[in-house]
């Protein structure tokens, strides 16, 4: 019987998101260093081999989580502020104003993102992650 590649792709995406969400939850509640990949696998209700299959290492998972949360956040900001990512700001003031408003909003509404980001920077530095691991 032929494989259903569309279903496989949906299942892979669902599993990938399941791992990212579990990792974000645990990493934003605790220091990244204190959370094992086994804890993430348990939280996501998958085997440890699945975590390694999708991400290969804790550093890769942490980077993927950071990319996902910030991509989603900036897409939300762009939509709320009617900003096209390819547009340039008319002046530096607009850019700084938007950035400061976003930081204040994050502080009030999404402290988990700020906690994760603080832990992320520390973890990436301690692990001496190479720049080529970051992707876009």
C-alpha positions as semicolon CSV with decimal commas, in nm:
position;residue;x (nm);y (nm);z (nm)
1;X;0,000;0,000;0,000
2;X;0,131;0,348;-0,092
3;X;0,219;0,593;0,183
4;X;0,000;0,897;0,227
5;X;0,269;1,166;0,207
6;X;0,029;1,448;0,290
7;X;-0,080;1,275;0,609
8;X;0,283;1,201;0,696
9;X;0,372;1,569;0,648
10;X;0,079;1,677;0,870
11;X;0,180;1,424;1,136
12;X;0,543;1,544;1,122
13;X;0,434;1,907;1,158
14;X;0,200;1,821;1,445
15;X;0,474;1,628;1,625
16;X;0,727;1,906;1,565
17;X;0,485;2,162;1,714
18;X;0,408;1,929;2,003
19;X;0,780;1,918;2,090
20;X;0,825;2,294;2,047
21;X;0,528;2,371;2,271
22;X;0,640;2,125;2,539
23;X;0,994;2,261;2,527
24;X;0,879;2,623;2,544
25;X;0,652;2,550;2,840
26;X;0,928;2,380;3,039
27;X;1,209;2,616;2,934
28;X;1,006;2,928;3,015
29;X;0,917;2,794;3,360
30;X;1,270;2,679;3,448
31;X;1,630;2,738;3,350
32;X;1,700;2,568;3,020
33;X;2,001;2,389;3,169
34;X;1,782;2,215;3,429
35;X;1,544;2,060;3,175
36;X;1,646;1,736;3,008
37;X;1,530;1,622;2,667
38;X;1,367;1,329;2,848
39;X;1,148;1,575;3,043
40;X;1,046;1,737;2,716
41;X;0,969;1,399;2,562
42;X;0,757;1,313;2,867
43;X;0,574;1,649;2,850
44;X;0,507;1,599;2,478
45;X;0,405;1,236;2,539
46;X;0,662;1,097;2,295
47;X;0,972;0,883;2,325
48;X;1,316;1,037;2,366
49;X;1,417;0,899;2,025
50;X;1,147;1,119;1,868
51;X;1,305;1,431;2,017
52;X;1,648;1,334;1,878
53;X;1,493;1,236;1,544
54;X;1,339;1,581;1,500
55;X;1,602;1,804;1,659
56;X;1,920;1,604;1,718
57;X;2,028;1,801;2,023
58;X;1,900;2,023;2,300
59;X;2,067;2,327;2,141
60;X;1,885;2,266;1,812
61;X;1,553;2,236;1,996
62;X;1,616;2,556;2,193
63;X;1,704;2,744;1,873
64;X;1,392;2,610;1,697
65;X;1,173;2,720;1,989
66;X;1,323;3,068;1,984
67;X;1,275;3,097;1,609
68;X;0,913;2,987;1,634
69;X;0,808;3,212;1,920
70;X;0,975;3,523;1,781
71;X;0,851;3,461;1,427
72;X;0,495;3,425;1,555
73;X;0,530;3,730;1,779
74;X;0,663;3,958;1,504
75;X;0,397;3,835;1,261
76;X;0,137;3,927;1,524
77;X;0,298;4,271;1,572
78;X;0,306;4,330;1,196
79;X;-0,060;4,234;1,161
80;X;-0,173;4,451;1,456
81;X;0,024;4,750;1,330
82;X;-0,049;4,699;0,961
83;X;0,319;4,662;0,878
84;X;0,447;4,488;0,569
85;X;0,781;4,327;0,661
86;X;0,934;4,448;0,335
87;X;0,837;4,811;0,406
88;X;1,092;5,043;0,556
89;X;1,003;5,268;0,846
90;X;0,974;5,633;0,753
91;X;1,218;5,727;1,026
92;X;1,417;5,588;1,314
93;X;1,170;5,728;1,566
94;X;0,892;5,503;1,433
95;X;1,115;5,199;1,461
96;X;1,219;5,278;1,819
97;X;0,861;5,357;1,918
98;X;0,734;5,027;1,781
99;X;1,017;4,836;1,947
100;X;0,954;4,996;2,288
101;X;0,578;4,940;2,261
102;X;0,645;4,575;2,180
103;X;0,875;4,532;2,479
104;X;0,615;4,689;2,711
105;X;0,346;4,467;2,565
106;X;0,563;4,158;2,611
107;X;0,637;4,255;2,970
108;X;0,265;4,286;3,046
109;X;0,116;4,009;2,834
110;X;0,385;3,749;2,765
111;X;0,638;3,730;3,048
112;X;0,697;3,366;2,951
113;X;0,855;3,483;2,624
114;X;1,085;3,722;2,808
115;X;1,181;3,455;3,063
116;X;1,257;3,209;2,785
117;X;1,461;3,466;2,595
118;X;1,667;3,552;2,900
119;X;1,739;3,184;2,961
120;X;1,802;3,134;2,589
121;X;2,082;3,390;2,574
122;X;2,255;3,239;2,876
123;X;2,220;2,884;2,744
124;X;2,344;2,965;2,393
125;X;2,653;3,140;2,535
126;X;2,733;2,858;2,779
127;X;2,691;2,593;2,512
128;X;2,908;2,792;2,269
129;X;2,660;2,734;1,989
130;X;2,811;2,801;1,646
131;X;2,653;3,076;1,435
132;X;2,579;2,833;1,151
133;X;2,332;2,647;1,377
134;X;2,095;2,944;1,389
135;X;1,972;2,947;1,030
136;X;1,765;3,248;0,935
